[in-house]
CSV table of C-alpha atoms in Angstrom, one decimal:
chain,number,residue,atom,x,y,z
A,9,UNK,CA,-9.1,-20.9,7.9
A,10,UNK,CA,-11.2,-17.7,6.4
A,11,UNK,CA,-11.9,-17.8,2.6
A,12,UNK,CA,-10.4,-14.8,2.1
A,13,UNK,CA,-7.1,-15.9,3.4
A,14,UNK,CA,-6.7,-18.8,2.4
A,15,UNK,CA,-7.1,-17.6,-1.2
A,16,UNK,CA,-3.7,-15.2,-0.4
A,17,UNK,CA,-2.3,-17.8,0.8
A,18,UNK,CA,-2.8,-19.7,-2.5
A,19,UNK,CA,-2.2,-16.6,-4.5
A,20,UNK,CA,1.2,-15.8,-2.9
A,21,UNK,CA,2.0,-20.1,-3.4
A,22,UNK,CA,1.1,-19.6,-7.4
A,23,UNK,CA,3.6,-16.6,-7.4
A,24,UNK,CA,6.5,-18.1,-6.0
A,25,UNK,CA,6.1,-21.5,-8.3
A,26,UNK,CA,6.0,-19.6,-10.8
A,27,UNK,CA,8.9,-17.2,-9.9
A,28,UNK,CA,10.9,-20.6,-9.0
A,29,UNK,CA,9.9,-21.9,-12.4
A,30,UNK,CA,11.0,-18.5,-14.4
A,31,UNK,CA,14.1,-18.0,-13.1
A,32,UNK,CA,15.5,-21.4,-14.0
A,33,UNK,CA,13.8,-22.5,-17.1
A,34,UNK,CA,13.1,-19.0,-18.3
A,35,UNK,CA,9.7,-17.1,-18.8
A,36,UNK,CA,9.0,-19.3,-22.9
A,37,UNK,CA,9.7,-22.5,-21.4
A,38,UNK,CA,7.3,-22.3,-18.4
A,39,UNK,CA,4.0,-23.2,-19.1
A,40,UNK,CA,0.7,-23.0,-16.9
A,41,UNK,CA,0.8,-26.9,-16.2
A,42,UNK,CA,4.1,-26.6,-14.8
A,43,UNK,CA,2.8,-24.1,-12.5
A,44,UNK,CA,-0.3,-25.9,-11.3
A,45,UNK,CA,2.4,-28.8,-11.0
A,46,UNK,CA,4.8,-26.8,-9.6
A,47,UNK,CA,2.6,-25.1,-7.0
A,48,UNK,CA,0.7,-28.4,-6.4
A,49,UNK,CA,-2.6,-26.6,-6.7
A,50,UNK,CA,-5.7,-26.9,-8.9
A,51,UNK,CA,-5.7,-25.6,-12.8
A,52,UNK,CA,-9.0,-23.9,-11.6
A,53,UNK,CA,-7.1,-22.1,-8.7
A,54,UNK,CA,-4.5,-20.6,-11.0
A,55,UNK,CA,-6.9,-19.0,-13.2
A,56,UNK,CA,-9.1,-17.9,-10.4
A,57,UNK,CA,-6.2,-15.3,-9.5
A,58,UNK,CA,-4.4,-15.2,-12.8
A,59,UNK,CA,-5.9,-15.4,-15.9
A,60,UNK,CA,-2.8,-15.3,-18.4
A,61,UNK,CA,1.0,-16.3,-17.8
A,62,UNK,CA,1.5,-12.6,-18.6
A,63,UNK,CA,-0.3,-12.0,-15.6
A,64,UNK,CA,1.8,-13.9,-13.4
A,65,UNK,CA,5.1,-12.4,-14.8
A,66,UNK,CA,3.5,-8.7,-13.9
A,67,UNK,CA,2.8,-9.7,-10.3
A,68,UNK,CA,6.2,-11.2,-9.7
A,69,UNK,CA,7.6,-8.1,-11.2
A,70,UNK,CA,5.5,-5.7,-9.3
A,71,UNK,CA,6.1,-7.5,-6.2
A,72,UNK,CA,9.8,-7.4,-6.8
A,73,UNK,CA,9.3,-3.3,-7.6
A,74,UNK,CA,8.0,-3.0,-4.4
A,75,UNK,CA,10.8,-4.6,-3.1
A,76,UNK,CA,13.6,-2.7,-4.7
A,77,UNK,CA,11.2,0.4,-3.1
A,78,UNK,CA,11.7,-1.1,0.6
A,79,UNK,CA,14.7,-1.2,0.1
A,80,UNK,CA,15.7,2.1,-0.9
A,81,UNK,CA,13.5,3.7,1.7
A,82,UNK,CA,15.2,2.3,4.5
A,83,UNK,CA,18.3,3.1,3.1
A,84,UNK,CA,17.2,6.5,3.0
A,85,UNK,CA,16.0,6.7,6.5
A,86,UNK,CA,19.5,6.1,7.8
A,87,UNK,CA,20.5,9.4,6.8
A,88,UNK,CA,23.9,8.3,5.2
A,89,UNK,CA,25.9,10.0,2.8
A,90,UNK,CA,24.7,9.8,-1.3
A,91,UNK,CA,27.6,7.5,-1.8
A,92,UNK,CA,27.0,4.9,0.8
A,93,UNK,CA,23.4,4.9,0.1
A,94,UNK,CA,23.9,3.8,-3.1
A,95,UNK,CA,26.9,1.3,-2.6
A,96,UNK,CA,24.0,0.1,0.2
A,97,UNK,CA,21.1,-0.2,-1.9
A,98,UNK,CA,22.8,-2.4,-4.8
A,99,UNK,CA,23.8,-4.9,-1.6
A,100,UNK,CA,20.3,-4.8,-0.3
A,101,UNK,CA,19.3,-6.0,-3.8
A,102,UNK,CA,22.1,-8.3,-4.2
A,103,UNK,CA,20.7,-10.1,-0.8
A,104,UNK,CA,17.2,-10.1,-2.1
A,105,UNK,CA,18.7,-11.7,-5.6
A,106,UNK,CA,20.7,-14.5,-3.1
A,107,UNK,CA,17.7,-15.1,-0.9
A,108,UNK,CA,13.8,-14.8,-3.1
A,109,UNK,CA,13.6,-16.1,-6.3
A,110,UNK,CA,10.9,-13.6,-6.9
A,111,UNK,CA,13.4,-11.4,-7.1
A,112,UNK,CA,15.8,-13.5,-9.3
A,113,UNK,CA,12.6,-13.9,-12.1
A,114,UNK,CA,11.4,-10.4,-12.2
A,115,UNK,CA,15.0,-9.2,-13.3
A,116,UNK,CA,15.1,-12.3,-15.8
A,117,UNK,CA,11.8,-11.4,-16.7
A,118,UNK,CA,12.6,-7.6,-17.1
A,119,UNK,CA,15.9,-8.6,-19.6
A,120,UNK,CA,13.8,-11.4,-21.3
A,121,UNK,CA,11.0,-9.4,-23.4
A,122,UNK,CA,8.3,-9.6,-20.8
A,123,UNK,CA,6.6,-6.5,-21.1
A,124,UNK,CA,6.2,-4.1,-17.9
A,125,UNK,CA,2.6,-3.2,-18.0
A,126,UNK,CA,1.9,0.6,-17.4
A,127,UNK,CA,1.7,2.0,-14.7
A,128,UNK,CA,4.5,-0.2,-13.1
A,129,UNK,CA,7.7,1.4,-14.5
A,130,UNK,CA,10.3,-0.8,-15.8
A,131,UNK,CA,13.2,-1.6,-12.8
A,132,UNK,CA,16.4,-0.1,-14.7
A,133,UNK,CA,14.6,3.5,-15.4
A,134,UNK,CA,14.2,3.1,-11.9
A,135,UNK,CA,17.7,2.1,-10.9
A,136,UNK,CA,19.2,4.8,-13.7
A,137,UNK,CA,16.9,7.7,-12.2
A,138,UNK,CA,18.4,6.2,-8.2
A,139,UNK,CA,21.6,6.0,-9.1
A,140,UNK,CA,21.8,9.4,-10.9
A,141,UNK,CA,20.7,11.1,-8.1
A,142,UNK,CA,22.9,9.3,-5.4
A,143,UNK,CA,25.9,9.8,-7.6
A,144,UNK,CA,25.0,13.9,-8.1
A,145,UNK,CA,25.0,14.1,-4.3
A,146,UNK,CA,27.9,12.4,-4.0
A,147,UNK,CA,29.6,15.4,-6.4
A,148,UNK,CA,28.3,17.6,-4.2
A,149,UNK,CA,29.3,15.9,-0.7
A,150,UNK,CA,33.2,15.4,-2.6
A,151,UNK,CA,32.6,11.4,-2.5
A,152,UNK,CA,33.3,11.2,-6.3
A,153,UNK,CA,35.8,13.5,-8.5
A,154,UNK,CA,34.0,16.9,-9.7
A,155,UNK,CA,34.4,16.5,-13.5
A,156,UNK,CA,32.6,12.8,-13.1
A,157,UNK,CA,30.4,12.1,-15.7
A,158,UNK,CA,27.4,11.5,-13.5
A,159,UNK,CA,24.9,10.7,-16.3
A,160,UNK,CA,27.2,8.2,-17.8
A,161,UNK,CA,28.3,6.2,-15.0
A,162,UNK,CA,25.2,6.2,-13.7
A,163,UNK,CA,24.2,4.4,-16.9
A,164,UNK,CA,27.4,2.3,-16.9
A,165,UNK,CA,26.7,1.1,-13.0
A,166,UNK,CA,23.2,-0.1,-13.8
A,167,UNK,CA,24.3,-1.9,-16.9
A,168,UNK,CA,27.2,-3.5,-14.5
A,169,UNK,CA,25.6,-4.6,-12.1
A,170,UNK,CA,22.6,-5.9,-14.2
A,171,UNK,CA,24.8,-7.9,-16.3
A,172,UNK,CA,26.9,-9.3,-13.6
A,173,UNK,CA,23.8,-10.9,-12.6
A,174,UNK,CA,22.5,-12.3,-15.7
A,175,UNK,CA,26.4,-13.2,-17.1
A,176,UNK,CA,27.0,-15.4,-13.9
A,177,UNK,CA,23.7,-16.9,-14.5
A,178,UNK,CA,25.3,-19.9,-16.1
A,179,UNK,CA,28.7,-19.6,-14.7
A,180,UNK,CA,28.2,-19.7,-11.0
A,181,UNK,CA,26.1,-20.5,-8.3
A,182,UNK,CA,23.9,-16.8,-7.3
A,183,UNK,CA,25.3,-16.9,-3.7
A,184,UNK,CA,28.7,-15.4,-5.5
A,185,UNK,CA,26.8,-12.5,-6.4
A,186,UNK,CA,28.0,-10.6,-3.2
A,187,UNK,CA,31.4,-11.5,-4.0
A,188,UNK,CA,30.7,-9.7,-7.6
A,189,UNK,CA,28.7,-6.7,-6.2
A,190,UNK,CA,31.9,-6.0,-3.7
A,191,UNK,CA,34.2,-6.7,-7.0
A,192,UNK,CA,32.1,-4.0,-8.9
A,193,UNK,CA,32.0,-1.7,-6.4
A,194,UNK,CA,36.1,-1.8,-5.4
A,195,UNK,CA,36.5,-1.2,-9.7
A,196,UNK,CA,34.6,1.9,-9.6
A,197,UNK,CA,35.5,3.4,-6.5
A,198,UNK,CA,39.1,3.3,-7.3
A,199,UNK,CA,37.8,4.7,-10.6
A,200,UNK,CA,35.4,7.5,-9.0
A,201,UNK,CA,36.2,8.7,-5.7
A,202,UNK,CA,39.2,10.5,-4.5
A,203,UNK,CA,42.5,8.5,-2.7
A,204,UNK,CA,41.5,9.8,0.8
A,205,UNK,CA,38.2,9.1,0.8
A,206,UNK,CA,38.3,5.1,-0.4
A,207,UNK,CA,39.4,3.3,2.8
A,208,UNK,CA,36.2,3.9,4.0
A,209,UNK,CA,33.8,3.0,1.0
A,210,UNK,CA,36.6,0.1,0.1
A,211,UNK,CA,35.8,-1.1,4.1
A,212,UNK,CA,32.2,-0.5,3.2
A,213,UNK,CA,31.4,-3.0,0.6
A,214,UNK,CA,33.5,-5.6,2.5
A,215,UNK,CA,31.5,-5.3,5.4
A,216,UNK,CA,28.1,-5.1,3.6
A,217,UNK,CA,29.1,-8.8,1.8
A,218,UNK,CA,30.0,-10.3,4.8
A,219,UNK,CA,26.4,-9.2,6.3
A,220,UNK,CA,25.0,-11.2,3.5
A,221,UNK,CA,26.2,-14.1,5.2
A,222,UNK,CA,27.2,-16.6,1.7
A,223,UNK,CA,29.9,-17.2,0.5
């Protein structure tokens, strides 16, 4: 195998240990020997690619920024309405939450202290600024009532949907977070959109938890 990747290879092993590792023990109670253990590789291997723990925590939550951009972009290219792109986007990183625990450790890590290191922006000023301006198209496009405070649900959707992920943490397994995403979104839509228009954002979120596939 070349050097060159086999040392990805190794890299991209260190990252998911230690994404495993933070999202169940938490970012303070992971240490670099429980990495190298973790990741069965060599203390001289981790510090090759990472020199500090705090190095590890930025890749894992770069890589899941880069995610969360994926995301969004392909949502984008489908050309939907402002409404359904949103409702879509918080699904598509409700399936990443289910399915990578990369994902799963850079949001503990983003609510746990770890500082986002310049010039990677932190993910809920990212979310905030995304939902804002899906939910001031859906104004526009008549998807959500005219006097809507856009700039304060958009605040109150991110905090939501953050903290029904880290409040079920402890309660239940993650593959119920589809469940709760589809229970968040059938709230605020009843809350948010007008009566003739929520059959088929109601239908929506139903359909987009099923695609998730867990139960």
């Amino acid at each position: 195998m070349p050097r060159q990747l086999r040392a990805e290879q190794t890299r991209a092993t260190i990252i998911t240990a230690a994404a495993d590792l933070f999202d169940r023990q938490g970012y303070e109670r992971t240490s670099l020997s429980d990495i190298v253990e973790h990741a069965r590789v060599t203390k001289g291997a981790l510090y090759f690619h990472f020199a500090a723990k705090e190095d590890l925590a930025q890749a894992i939550m770069e890589l899941q920024s880069q995610a969360s951009h994926r995301a969004a972009g392909a949502v984008d290219r489908q050309g939907c309405s402002s409404l359904e792109a949103l409702i879509r986007v918080t699904f598509a990183l409700t399936r990443l939450a289910v399915e990578s625990p990369v994902a799963r450790a850079g949001l503990r890590l983003a609510t746990g202290g770890v500082e986002v290191r310049p010039p990677l922006r932190h993910p809920f000023t990212e979310w905030l600024e995304f939902a804002t301006r899906k939910l001031l198209g859906a104004v526009r496009e008549s998807d959500v009532h005219p006097d809507t405070d856009v700039h304060a649900v958009a605040h109150s959707l991110v905090c939501f949907f953050v903290g029904t992920r880290i409040g079920g943490r402890p309660l239940e397994p993650v593959e119920r977070l589809p469940r709760r995403t589809t229970e968040m979104w059938h709230l605020l839509i009843r809350a948010l959109v007008p009566v003739h228009r929520r059959p088929r954002y109601l239908t929506l979120t139903t359909r987009l938890e099923r695609e998730i596939g867990v139960v």
